[in-house]
Short mmCIF file of N, CA and C and ligand atoms in Angstrom, two decimals:
data_model
loop_
_atom_site.label_atom_id
_atom_site.label_comp_id
_atom_site.label_asym_id
_atom_site.label_seq_id
_atom_site.Cartn_x
_atom_site.Cartn_y
_atom_site.Cartn_z
N MET J 27 -4.79 -18.95 -12.17
CA MET J 27 -5.20 -17.97 -13.19
C MET J 27 -4.10 -17.89 -14.27
N SER J 28 -4.49 -17.98 -15.55
CA SER J 28 -3.47 -17.88 -16.61
C SER J 28 -2.93 -16.45 -16.66
N SER J 29 -1.73 -16.28 -17.24
CA SER J 29 -1.15 -14.92 -17.26
C SER J 29 -1.98 -13.99 -18.13
N LYS J 30 -2.69 -14.57 -19.13
CA LYS J 30 -3.56 -13.74 -19.98
C LYS J 30 -4.76 -13.22 -19.16
N ASP J 31 -5.36 -14.12 -18.38
CA ASP J 31 -6.48 -13.72 -17.51
C ASP J 31 -6.05 -12.67 -16.51
N PHE J 32 -4.84 -12.92 -15.93
CA PHE J 32 -4.29 -12.01 -14.93
C PHE J 32 -4.14 -10.61 -15.53
N SER J 33 -3.49 -10.51 -16.70
CA SER J 33 -3.29 -9.19 -17.32
C SER J 33 -4.60 -8.52 -17.65
N SER J 34 -5.54 -9.31 -18.18
CA SER J 34 -6.79 -8.65 -18.58
C SER J 34 -7.56 -8.18 -17.35
N LYS J 35 -7.50 -8.93 -16.25
CA LYS J 35 -8.18 -8.51 -15.01
C LYS J 35 -7.56 -7.21 -14.48
N ILE J 36 -6.23 -7.17 -14.48
CA ILE J 36 -5.53 -5.99 -13.97
C ILE J 36 -5.82 -4.77 -14.85
N HIS J 37 -5.76 -4.96 -16.17
CA HIS J 37 -6.00 -3.82 -17.05
C HIS J 37 -7.41 -3.30 -16.92
N SER J 38 -8.35 -4.23 -16.80
CA SER J 38 -9.73 -3.77 -16.71
C SER J 38 -9.98 -3.06 -15.37
N LEU J 39 -9.37 -3.56 -14.28
CA LEU J 39 -9.53 -2.89 -12.98
C LEU J 39 -8.86 -1.51 -13.01
N ASP J 40 -7.66 -1.44 -13.60
CA ASP J 40 -6.96 -0.15 -13.71
C ASP J 40 -7.82 0.87 -14.45
N SER J 41 -8.44 0.46 -15.57
CA SER J 41 -9.26 1.42 -16.33
C SER J 41 -10.47 1.84 -15.52
N THR J 42 -11.08 0.89 -14.77
CA THR J 42 -12.23 1.27 -13.95
C THR J 42 -11.81 2.31 -12.92
N ILE J 43 -10.66 2.08 -12.28
CA ILE J 43 -10.19 3.01 -11.24
C ILE J 43 -9.89 4.38 -11.86
N LYS J 44 -9.25 4.37 -13.03
CA LYS J 44 -8.85 5.64 -13.66
C LYS J 44 -10.05 6.50 -14.04
N SER J 45 -11.21 5.85 -14.28
CA SER J 45 -12.37 6.65 -14.67
C SER J 45 -13.43 6.68 -13.56
N CYS J 46 -13.03 6.28 -12.34
CA CYS J 46 -14.00 6.18 -11.23
C CYS J 46 -14.56 7.55 -10.83
N THR J 47 -15.86 7.57 -10.56
CA THR J 47 -16.50 8.81 -10.07
C THR J 47 -17.33 8.51 -8.82
N LEU J 48 -16.96 7.44 -8.09
CA LEU J 48 -17.80 7.02 -6.95
C LEU J 48 -17.80 8.00 -5.78
N CYS J 49 -16.72 8.75 -5.62
CA CYS J 49 -16.72 9.75 -4.53
C CYS J 49 -16.23 11.08 -5.08
N ASP J 50 -16.28 12.11 -4.24
CA ASP J 50 -15.96 13.46 -4.72
C ASP J 50 -14.49 13.68 -5.07
N LEU J 51 -13.63 12.75 -4.65
CA LEU J 51 -12.20 12.95 -4.95
C LEU J 51 -11.93 13.01 -6.45
N HIS J 52 -12.83 12.42 -7.25
CA HIS J 52 -12.59 12.45 -8.70
C HIS J 52 -12.67 13.88 -9.25
N LYS J 53 -13.37 14.75 -8.51
CA LYS J 53 -13.56 16.13 -9.01
C LYS J 53 -12.28 16.95 -8.90
N THR J 54 -11.42 16.59 -7.96
CA THR J 54 -10.21 17.40 -7.74
C THR J 54 -8.93 16.68 -8.17
N ARG J 55 -9.04 15.42 -8.57
CA ARG J 55 -7.80 14.70 -8.93
C ARG J 55 -7.30 15.16 -10.31
N THR J 56 -5.99 14.97 -10.54
CA THR J 56 -5.46 15.10 -11.89
C THR J 56 -5.51 13.69 -12.51
N LEU J 57 -4.82 12.75 -11.85
CA LEU J 57 -4.87 11.36 -12.30
C LEU J 57 -5.17 10.46 -11.11
N ALA J 58 -5.98 9.44 -11.33
CA ALA J 58 -6.16 8.41 -10.29
C ALA J 58 -4.90 7.54 -10.30
N VAL J 59 -4.62 6.92 -9.16
CA VAL J 59 -3.39 6.13 -9.02
C VAL J 59 -3.76 4.70 -8.60
N PRO J 60 -3.97 3.81 -9.59
CA PRO J 60 -4.41 2.46 -9.23
C PRO J 60 -3.34 1.68 -8.44
N GLY J 61 -2.07 1.86 -8.81
CA GLY J 61 -0.99 1.10 -8.16
C GLY J 61 0.02 0.70 -9.22
N SER J 62 1.18 0.20 -8.79
CA SER J 62 2.17 -0.23 -9.78
C SER J 62 2.98 -1.40 -9.23
N GLY J 63 3.55 -2.16 -10.15
CA GLY J 63 4.39 -3.29 -9.76
C GLY J 63 3.72 -4.61 -10.07
N SER J 64 4.33 -5.70 -9.56
CA SER J 64 3.88 -7.02 -10.02
C SER J 64 3.60 -8.05 -8.93
N ALA J 65 4.06 -7.81 -7.71
CA ALA J 65 3.91 -8.80 -6.63
C ALA J 65 4.63 -10.13 -6.93
N LEU J 66 5.59 -10.09 -7.86
CA LEU J 66 6.38 -11.28 -8.17
C LEU J 66 7.12 -11.80 -6.94
N SER J 67 7.49 -10.88 -6.06
CA SER J 67 8.19 -11.26 -4.82
C SER J 67 7.24 -11.85 -3.79
N GLY J 68 5.92 -11.77 -4.05
CA GLY J 68 4.94 -12.23 -3.07
C GLY J 68 4.53 -11.13 -2.11
N LEU J 69 5.01 -9.92 -2.38
CA LEU J 69 4.81 -8.81 -1.45
C LEU J 69 3.93 -7.71 -2.07
N MET J 70 3.01 -7.22 -1.24
CA MET J 70 2.20 -6.05 -1.64
C MET J 70 2.35 -5.01 -0.54
N MET J 71 2.40 -3.73 -0.92
CA MET J 71 2.50 -2.66 0.07
C MET J 71 1.33 -1.70 -0.14
N ILE J 72 0.73 -1.29 0.97
CA ILE J 72 -0.45 -0.42 0.84
C ILE J 72 -0.24 0.84 1.67
N GLY J 73 -0.26 1.97 0.98
CA GLY J 73 -0.13 3.27 1.65
C GLY J 73 -1.49 3.89 1.91
N GLU J 74 -1.48 5.20 2.06
CA GLU J 74 -2.72 5.91 2.42
C GLU J 74 -3.45 6.42 1.18
N GLY J 75 -2.81 7.33 0.47
CA GLY J 75 -3.43 7.88 -0.73
C GLY J 75 -2.40 8.70 -1.48
N PRO J 76 -2.66 8.99 -2.77
CA PRO J 76 -1.70 9.77 -3.55
C PRO J 76 -1.51 11.17 -2.97
N GLY J 77 -0.28 11.68 -3.08
CA GLY J 77 -0.01 13.08 -2.76
C GLY J 77 0.11 13.86 -4.05
N LEU J 78 0.70 15.04 -3.94
CA LEU J 78 0.82 15.95 -5.10
C LEU J 78 1.54 15.30 -6.30
N ASN J 79 2.68 14.69 -6.04
CA ASN J 79 3.47 14.11 -7.15
C ASN J 79 2.80 12.89 -7.76
N GLU J 80 2.16 12.09 -6.90
CA GLU J 80 1.50 10.88 -7.37
C GLU J 80 0.28 11.24 -8.23
N ASP J 81 -0.42 12.28 -7.79
CA ASP J 81 -1.59 12.77 -8.53
C ASP J 81 -1.18 13.28 -9.92
N ARG J 82 0.00 13.87 -9.99
CA ARG J 82 0.49 14.41 -11.27
C ARG J 82 0.93 13.28 -12.20
N ASP J 83 1.61 12.24 -11.60
CA ASP J 83 2.20 11.18 -12.44
C ASP J 83 1.31 9.95 -12.62
N GLY J 84 0.30 9.81 -11.78
CA GLY J 84 -0.55 8.61 -11.86
C GLY J 84 0.13 7.37 -11.31
N LEU J 85 1.19 7.57 -10.51
CA LEU J 85 1.95 6.44 -9.94
C LEU J 85 2.09 6.61 -8.44
N PRO J 86 2.10 5.47 -7.69
CA PRO J 86 2.20 5.59 -6.23
C PRO J 86 3.64 5.86 -5.77
N PHE J 87 3.75 6.54 -4.65
CA PHE J 87 5.04 6.72 -3.97
C PHE J 87 6.17 7.17 -4.91
N VAL J 88 5.97 8.32 -5.53
CA VAL J 88 7.04 8.88 -6.37
C VAL J 88 7.65 10.14 -5.75
N GLY J 89 7.06 10.64 -4.65
CA GLY J 89 7.59 11.84 -3.98
C GLY J 89 8.63 11.47 -2.93
N ARG J 90 8.78 12.30 -1.92
CA ARG J 90 9.83 12.09 -0.89
C ARG J 90 9.62 10.78 -0.13
N ALA J 91 8.36 10.50 0.23
CA ALA J 91 8.09 9.25 0.95
C ALA J 91 8.43 8.05 0.05
N GLY J 92 8.19 8.22 -1.25
CA GLY J 92 8.50 7.16 -2.22
C GLY J 92 10.00 6.92 -2.33
N LYS J 93 10.77 8.00 -2.26
CA LYS J 93 12.24 7.85 -2.34
C LYS J 93 12.73 7.05 -1.12
N LEU J 94 12.14 7.33 0.03
CA LEU J 94 12.52 6.57 1.23
C LEU J 94 12.11 5.10 1.08
N LEU J 95 10.90 4.89 0.55
CA LEU J 95 10.43 3.52 0.33
C LEU J 95 11.40 2.77 -0.61
N ASP J 96 11.83 3.44 -1.67
CA ASP J 96 12.79 2.83 -2.61
C ASP J 96 14.09 2.45 -1.90
N LYS J 97 14.55 3.35 -1.02
CA LYS J 97 15.81 3.11 -0.31
C LYS J 97 15.66 1.88 0.61
N LEU J 98 14.53 1.84 1.32
CA LEU J 98 14.31 0.71 2.24
C LEU J 98 14.19 -0.60 1.47
N LEU J 99 13.51 -0.56 0.32
CA LEU J 99 13.38 -1.78 -0.48
C LEU J 99 14.74 -2.22 -1.00
N SER J 100 15.57 -1.26 -1.40
CA SER J 100 16.88 -1.66 -1.92
C SER J 100 17.75 -2.22 -0.80
N GLU J 101 17.59 -1.72 0.41
CA GLU J 101 18.36 -2.28 1.55
C GLU J 101 18.04 -3.75 1.79
N ILE J 102 16.80 -4.14 1.46
CA ILE J 102 16.45 -5.55 1.69
C ILE J 102 16.43 -6.34 0.36
N SER J 103 17.06 -5.73 -0.65
CA SER J 103 17.24 -6.38 -1.96
C SER J 103 15.93 -6.81 -2.61
N ILE J 104 14.92 -5.97 -2.46
CA ILE J 104 13.67 -6.26 -3.19
C ILE J 104 13.51 -5.18 -4.24
N ASN J 105 13.31 -5.64 -5.48
CA ASN J 105 13.13 -4.72 -6.58
C ASN J 105 11.73 -4.13 -6.52
N ARG J 106 11.63 -2.82 -6.62
CA ARG J 106 10.32 -2.18 -6.52
C ARG J 106 9.32 -2.77 -7.52
N LYS J 107 9.80 -3.10 -8.72
CA LYS J 107 8.84 -3.59 -9.72
C LYS J 107 8.32 -5.00 -9.38
N ASP J 108 8.97 -5.67 -8.45
CA ASP J 108 8.52 -7.01 -8.04
C ASP J 108 7.56 -6.99 -6.85
N THR J 109 7.23 -5.80 -6.38
CA THR J 109 6.23 -5.70 -5.32
C THR J 109 5.09 -4.82 -5.81
N PHE J 110 3.87 -5.21 -5.51
CA PHE J 110 2.75 -4.38 -5.95
C PHE J 110 2.50 -3.30 -4.90
N ILE J 111 2.55 -2.04 -5.33
CA ILE J 111 2.40 -0.92 -4.41
C ILE J 111 1.11 -0.17 -4.74
N SER J 112 0.27 -0.03 -3.73
CA SER J 112 -1.00 0.66 -3.96
C SER J 112 -1.36 1.49 -2.73
N ASN J 113 -2.55 2.01 -2.73
CA ASN J 113 -3.03 2.86 -1.63
C ASN J 113 -4.46 2.50 -1.27
N ILE J 114 -4.84 2.94 -0.08
CA ILE J 114 -6.22 2.73 0.36
C ILE J 114 -7.19 3.55 -0.50
N VAL J 115 -6.88 4.82 -0.73
CA VAL J 115 -7.68 5.60 -1.68
C VAL J 115 -6.82 5.89 -2.91
N LYS J 116 -7.46 5.81 -4.06
CA LYS J 116 -6.72 5.88 -5.31
C LYS J 116 -6.66 7.30 -5.89
N CYS J 117 -7.34 8.24 -5.27
CA CYS J 117 -7.29 9.63 -5.74
C CYS J 117 -6.82 10.52 -4.60
N ARG J 118 -6.13 11.60 -4.93
CA ARG J 118 -5.54 12.46 -3.90
C ARG J 118 -6.60 13.23 -3.12
N PRO J 119 -6.59 13.12 -1.79
CA PRO J 119 -7.44 14.00 -0.99
C PRO J 119 -6.87 15.43 -1.06
N PRO J 120 -7.70 16.45 -1.31
CA PRO J 120 -7.19 17.81 -1.45
C PRO J 120 -6.31 18.20 -0.28
N ASN J 121 -5.20 18.88 -0.58
CA ASN J 121 -4.22 19.31 0.43
C ASN J 121 -3.71 18.17 1.31
N ASN J 122 -3.76 16.97 0.79
CA ASN J 122 -3.29 15.78 1.52
C ASN J 122 -4.01 15.56 2.85
N ARG J 123 -5.27 15.99 2.93
CA ARG J 123 -6.01 15.73 4.17
C ARG J 123 -6.26 14.22 4.29
N ASP J 124 -6.69 13.80 5.52
CA ASP J 124 -7.02 12.39 5.71
C ASP J 124 -8.21 12.01 4.82
N PRO J 125 -8.21 10.78 4.30
CA PRO J 125 -9.39 10.34 3.54
C PRO J 125 -10.63 10.28 4.45
N LEU J 126 -11.78 10.63 3.90
CA LEU J 126 -13.02 10.62 4.68
C LEU J 126 -13.63 9.21 4.66
N PRO J 127 -14.46 8.88 5.68
CA PRO J 127 -15.07 7.54 5.72
C PRO J 127 -15.76 7.17 4.40
N LYS J 128 -16.47 8.11 3.80
CA LYS J 128 -17.19 7.82 2.54
C LYS J 128 -16.20 7.46 1.42
N GLU J 129 -15.05 8.17 1.42
CA GLU J 129 -14.03 7.92 0.38
C GLU J 129 -13.38 6.55 0.59
N LEU J 130 -13.13 6.23 1.86
CA LEU J 130 -12.54 4.91 2.17
C LEU J 130 -13.50 3.80 1.77
N GLU J 131 -14.77 4.04 2.06
CA GLU J 131 -15.79 3.03 1.77
C GLU J 131 -15.94 2.81 0.27
N SER J 132 -15.97 3.91 -0.50
CA SER J 132 -16.16 3.70 -1.95
C SER J 132 -14.94 3.08 -2.61
N CYS J 133 -13.76 3.38 -2.07
CA CYS J 133 -12.54 2.91 -2.73
C CYS J 133 -12.11 1.50 -2.31
N SER J 134 -12.52 1.06 -1.12
CA SER J 134 -11.96 -0.20 -0.63
C SER J 134 -12.28 -1.43 -1.49
N PRO J 135 -13.41 -1.49 -2.21
CA PRO J 135 -13.60 -2.67 -3.08
C PRO J 135 -12.51 -2.81 -4.14
N TYR J 136 -11.89 -1.69 -4.54
CA TYR J 136 -10.80 -1.78 -5.52
C TYR J 136 -9.59 -2.49 -4.91
N LEU J 137 -9.30 -2.14 -3.66
CA LEU J 137 -8.17 -2.78 -2.98
C LEU J 137 -8.45 -4.28 -2.80
N GLU J 138 -9.69 -4.56 -2.43
CA GLU J 138 -10.08 -5.96 -2.24
C GLU J 138 -9.83 -6.75 -3.53
N LYS J 139 -10.21 -6.15 -4.66
CA LYS J 139 -10.01 -6.84 -5.95
C LYS J 139 -8.52 -6.98 -6.26
N GLN J 140 -7.75 -5.94 -5.97
CA GLN J 140 -6.31 -6.03 -6.25
C GLN J 140 -5.67 -7.15 -5.43
N ILE J 141 -6.08 -7.26 -4.17
CA ILE J 141 -5.52 -8.33 -3.32
C ILE J 141 -5.88 -9.70 -3.90
N LYS J 142 -7.12 -9.83 -4.36
CA LYS J 142 -7.54 -11.11 -4.95
C LYS J 142 -6.72 -11.44 -6.19
N ILE J 143 -6.52 -10.45 -7.04
CA ILE J 143 -5.82 -10.70 -8.30
C ILE J 143 -4.33 -10.98 -8.06
N PHE J 144 -3.67 -10.12 -7.25
CA PHE J 144 -2.22 -10.29 -7.05
C PHE J 144 -1.89 -11.42 -6.07
N ASN J 145 -2.83 -11.69 -5.19
CA ASN J 145 -2.70 -12.80 -4.24
C ASN J 145 -1.34 -12.82 -3.51
N PRO J 146 -0.95 -11.71 -2.86
CA PRO J 146 0.36 -11.66 -2.21
C PRO J 146 0.41 -12.54 -0.97
N ARG J 147 1.60 -13.05 -0.64
CA ARG J 147 1.74 -13.83 0.60
C ARG J 147 1.89 -12.91 1.80
N VAL J 148 2.52 -11.77 1.55
CA VAL J 148 2.76 -10.81 2.64
C VAL J 148 2.24 -9.44 2.21
N ILE J 149 1.45 -8.80 3.10
CA ILE J 149 0.97 -7.44 2.83
C ILE J 149 1.54 -6.52 3.90
N VAL J 150 2.32 -5.54 3.47
CA VAL J 150 2.85 -4.55 4.40
C VAL J 150 1.93 -3.34 4.37
N THR J 151 1.36 -3.01 5.53
CA THR J 151 0.51 -1.83 5.58
C THR J 151 1.38 -0.65 6.04
N LEU J 152 1.37 0.42 5.26
CA LEU J 152 2.19 1.59 5.54
C LEU J 152 1.29 2.65 6.19
N GLY J 153 1.40 2.78 7.51
CA GLY J 153 0.61 3.81 8.21
C GLY J 153 -0.73 3.30 8.71
N ARG J 154 -1.46 4.22 9.36
CA ARG J 154 -2.64 3.79 10.11
C ARG J 154 -3.87 3.50 9.24
N PHE J 155 -3.99 4.16 8.08
CA PHE J 155 -5.21 3.94 7.30
C PHE J 155 -5.25 2.54 6.68
N SER J 156 -4.10 2.10 6.18
CA SER J 156 -4.12 0.74 5.61
C SER J 156 -4.17 -0.31 6.71
N LEU J 157 -3.61 0.00 7.88
CA LEU J 157 -3.79 -0.93 9.02
C LEU J 157 -5.27 -1.07 9.36
N SER J 158 -5.97 0.08 9.41
CA SER J 158 -7.40 0.06 9.76
C SER J 158 -8.26 -0.71 8.79
N TYR J 159 -7.82 -0.75 7.52
CA TYR J 159 -8.58 -1.51 6.54
C TYR J 159 -8.69 -2.98 6.98
N PHE J 160 -7.59 -3.52 7.52
CA PHE J 160 -7.60 -4.92 7.96
C PHE J 160 -8.03 -5.06 9.42
N PHE J 161 -7.55 -4.15 10.27
CA PHE J 161 -7.80 -4.26 11.71
C PHE J 161 -8.25 -2.92 12.27
N PRO J 162 -9.54 -2.61 12.14
CA PRO J 162 -10.02 -1.27 12.51
C PRO J 162 -9.81 -0.92 13.98
N LYS J 163 -9.67 -1.94 14.84
CA LYS J 163 -9.56 -1.62 16.27
C LYS J 163 -8.12 -1.45 16.75
N GLU J 164 -7.15 -1.82 15.91
CA GLU J 164 -5.75 -1.76 16.36
C GLU J 164 -5.14 -0.38 16.14
N THR J 165 -4.17 -0.06 16.98
CA THR J 165 -3.42 1.18 16.73
C THR J 165 -2.05 0.80 16.20
N ILE J 166 -1.53 1.69 15.38
CA ILE J 166 -0.25 1.37 14.72
C ILE J 166 0.88 1.18 15.73
N SER J 167 0.89 2.00 16.78
CA SER J 167 2.01 1.88 17.73
C SER J 167 1.97 0.55 18.48
N SER J 168 0.77 -0.05 18.62
CA SER J 168 0.73 -1.31 19.36
C SER J 168 1.01 -2.53 18.48
N VAL J 169 0.79 -2.44 17.19
CA VAL J 169 0.98 -3.67 16.37
C VAL J 169 2.10 -3.58 15.32
N ARG J 170 2.69 -2.41 15.16
CA ARG J 170 3.73 -2.30 14.12
C ARG J 170 4.88 -3.30 14.39
N GLY J 171 5.38 -3.84 13.29
CA GLY J 171 6.51 -4.77 13.43
C GLY J 171 6.09 -6.17 13.83
N GLN J 172 4.76 -6.40 13.93
CA GLN J 172 4.31 -7.76 14.28
C GLN J 172 3.62 -8.38 13.07
N GLN J 173 3.88 -9.66 12.85
CA GLN J 173 3.17 -10.32 11.74
C GLN J 173 1.83 -10.84 12.26
N ILE J 174 0.78 -10.58 11.47
CA ILE J 174 -0.55 -11.03 11.87
C ILE J 174 -1.12 -11.86 10.72
N GLU J 175 -1.54 -13.07 11.04
CA GLU J 175 -2.09 -13.93 9.98
C GLU J 175 -3.54 -13.57 9.71
N LEU J 176 -3.87 -13.46 8.45
CA LEU J 176 -5.26 -13.19 8.08
C LEU J 176 -5.55 -13.84 6.73
N ASP J 177 -6.55 -14.69 6.69
CA ASP J 177 -6.96 -15.35 5.45
C ASP J 177 -5.79 -15.98 4.69
N GLY J 178 -4.91 -16.63 5.41
CA GLY J 178 -3.79 -17.33 4.76
C GLY J 178 -2.65 -16.41 4.32
N ARG J 179 -2.70 -15.14 4.71
CA ARG J 179 -1.59 -14.23 4.37
C ARG J 179 -1.01 -13.68 5.65
N ILE J 180 0.18 -13.07 5.51
CA ILE J 180 0.75 -12.33 6.64
C ILE J 180 0.51 -10.84 6.40
N ILE J 181 -0.10 -10.20 7.38
CA ILE J 181 -0.23 -8.74 7.34
C ILE J 181 0.85 -8.20 8.26
N PHE J 182 1.64 -7.25 7.77
CA PHE J 182 2.76 -6.74 8.55
C PHE J 182 2.66 -5.20 8.60
N PRO J 183 2.12 -4.67 9.71
CA PRO J 183 1.95 -3.21 9.80
C PRO J 183 3.26 -2.50 10.16
N VAL J 184 3.53 -1.42 9.45
CA VAL J 184 4.71 -0.58 9.78
C VAL J 184 4.29 0.89 9.74
N TYR J 185 5.16 1.74 10.27
CA TYR J 185 4.89 3.18 10.18
C TYR J 185 4.93 3.63 8.72
N HIS J 186 4.23 4.73 8.45
CA HIS J 186 4.24 5.29 7.10
C HIS J 186 5.59 5.98 6.85
N PRO J 187 6.18 5.82 5.65
CA PRO J 187 7.45 6.50 5.37
C PRO J 187 7.39 8.01 5.62
N ALA J 188 6.23 8.64 5.39
CA ALA J 188 6.14 10.09 5.63
C ALA J 188 6.34 10.41 7.11
N ALA J 189 5.87 9.52 8.00
CA ALA J 189 6.07 9.72 9.44
C ALA J 189 7.56 9.60 9.76
N ALA J 190 8.23 8.68 9.06
CA ALA J 190 9.67 8.49 9.28
C ALA J 190 10.46 9.71 8.81
N LEU J 191 9.94 10.39 7.79
CA LEU J 191 10.64 11.59 7.31
C LEU J 191 10.52 12.74 8.31
N ARG J 192 9.45 12.70 9.10
CA ARG J 192 9.22 13.78 10.08
C ARG J 192 9.94 13.52 11.40
N ASN J 193 10.25 12.25 11.70
CA ASN J 193 10.71 11.90 13.03
C ASN J 193 11.78 10.80 12.95
N THR J 194 12.98 11.10 13.39
CA THR J 194 14.09 10.13 13.22
C THR J 194 13.87 8.86 14.04
N LYS J 195 13.13 8.98 15.15
CA LYS J 195 12.85 7.77 15.95
C LYS J 195 12.00 6.78 15.12
N PHE J 196 10.98 7.34 14.46
CA PHE J 196 10.14 6.50 13.60
C PHE J 196 10.96 5.93 12.43
N ALA J 197 11.90 6.73 11.94
CA ALA J 197 12.71 6.29 10.78
C ALA J 197 13.50 5.03 11.15
N GLN J 198 14.08 5.02 12.35
CA GLN J 198 14.86 3.86 12.77
C GLN J 198 13.97 2.63 12.97
N ILE J 199 12.79 2.87 13.56
CA ILE J 199 11.85 1.75 13.78
C ILE J 199 11.39 1.18 12.43
N LEU J 200 11.07 2.09 11.51
CA LEU J 200 10.61 1.64 10.18
C LEU J 200 11.69 0.81 9.50
N ARG J 201 12.91 1.28 9.59
CA ARG J 201 14.04 0.58 8.97
C ARG J 201 14.19 -0.83 9.57
N ASN J 202 14.16 -0.89 10.91
CA ASN J 202 14.26 -2.21 11.58
C ASN J 202 13.13 -3.13 11.12
N ASP J 203 11.91 -2.59 11.06
CA ASP J 203 10.77 -3.40 10.64
C ASP J 203 10.94 -3.88 9.20
N PHE J 204 11.42 -3.00 8.32
CA PHE J 204 11.62 -3.40 6.93
C PHE J 204 12.59 -4.58 6.82
N HIS J 205 13.58 -4.57 7.69
CA HIS J 205 14.59 -5.63 7.62
C HIS J 205 14.02 -7.00 8.03
N LYS J 206 12.81 -7.01 8.58
CA LYS J 206 12.18 -8.30 8.91
C LYS J 206 11.42 -8.89 7.71
N ILE J 207 11.20 -8.08 6.68
CA ILE J 207 10.34 -8.52 5.56
C ILE J 207 10.90 -9.74 4.81
N PRO J 208 12.20 -9.78 4.49
CA PRO J 208 12.68 -10.96 3.73
C PRO J 208 12.39 -12.28 4.44
N SER J 209 12.56 -12.32 5.77
CA SER J 209 12.30 -13.61 6.43
C SER J 209 10.80 -13.91 6.46
N LEU J 210 9.97 -12.89 6.47
CA LEU J 210 8.52 -13.15 6.39
C LEU J 210 8.17 -13.77 5.05
N LEU J 211 8.82 -13.26 4.00
CA LEU J 211 8.55 -13.81 2.66
C LEU J 211 8.99 -15.26 2.57
N VAL J 212 10.10 -15.59 3.21
CA VAL J 212 10.58 -16.98 3.20
C VAL J 212 9.65 -17.86 4.03
N SER J 213 9.31 -17.42 5.24
CA SER J 213 8.49 -18.29 6.09
C SER J 213 7.09 -18.48 5.48
N SER J 214 6.59 -17.48 4.77
CA SER J 214 5.25 -17.63 4.18
C SER J 214 5.27 -18.63 3.03
N LEU J 215 6.45 -18.90 2.45
CA LEU J 215 6.56 -19.89 1.36
C LEU J 215 6.29 -21.30 1.86
N ARG J 216 6.65 -21.53 3.12
CA ARG J 216 6.56 -22.91 3.66
C ARG J 216 5.13 -23.30 4.02
N LYS J 217 4.20 -22.35 4.02
CA LYS J 217 2.85 -22.65 4.50
C LYS J 217 2.09 -23.52 3.51
N1 URA U 326 1.86 8.52 0.51
C1 URA U 326 1.01 7.49 0.33
O1 URA U 326 0.41 6.99 1.28
N2 URA U 326 0.85 7.03 -0.89
C2 URA U 326 1.50 7.51 -1.94
O2 URA U 326 1.30 7.00 -3.03
C3 URA U 326 2.39 8.57 -1.72
C4 URA U 326 2.55 9.06 -0.49
#
């Protein structure tokens, strides 16, 4: 895909997401949050959905969980702007409740398109909702920290940074898992 095609595809998808009314979340959102970054590193990260700060700014992971994500990325020398960061649902569920099946269903084609356009070699799923998008039957505690091949990519499930903020045991596990990402990016190059 030429860089012109790439930009126009991304811009058009972003505008569609920003004006989406497919589920009721559009009624309570301030701003939809399509995602940010470039996947230049070959890495994409998928969270759950925007929270209060993300809904206000229209950008993913800008609150406390985002600060932790930034710290973990800097520990492994990956620039945030070189990884594409998005969410399973692009609009904030009221009071940060879990996304409903209908909301997940209406929003998932956007994620599918983003994956096609950015074509990352490694996808890190942050938390159980993005894990379920790829592997509905798996639980996060049983597969986190393991690389799983799917459609020529590596899916790497980890705990959600918000869970790590609540529990120091999860924080240490998340940190250890993050430190495996650089070698996954290298090994995926050889395929
Ligand atoms: N949590 C998420 O899952 N996504 C965000 O964008 C922010 C917090």
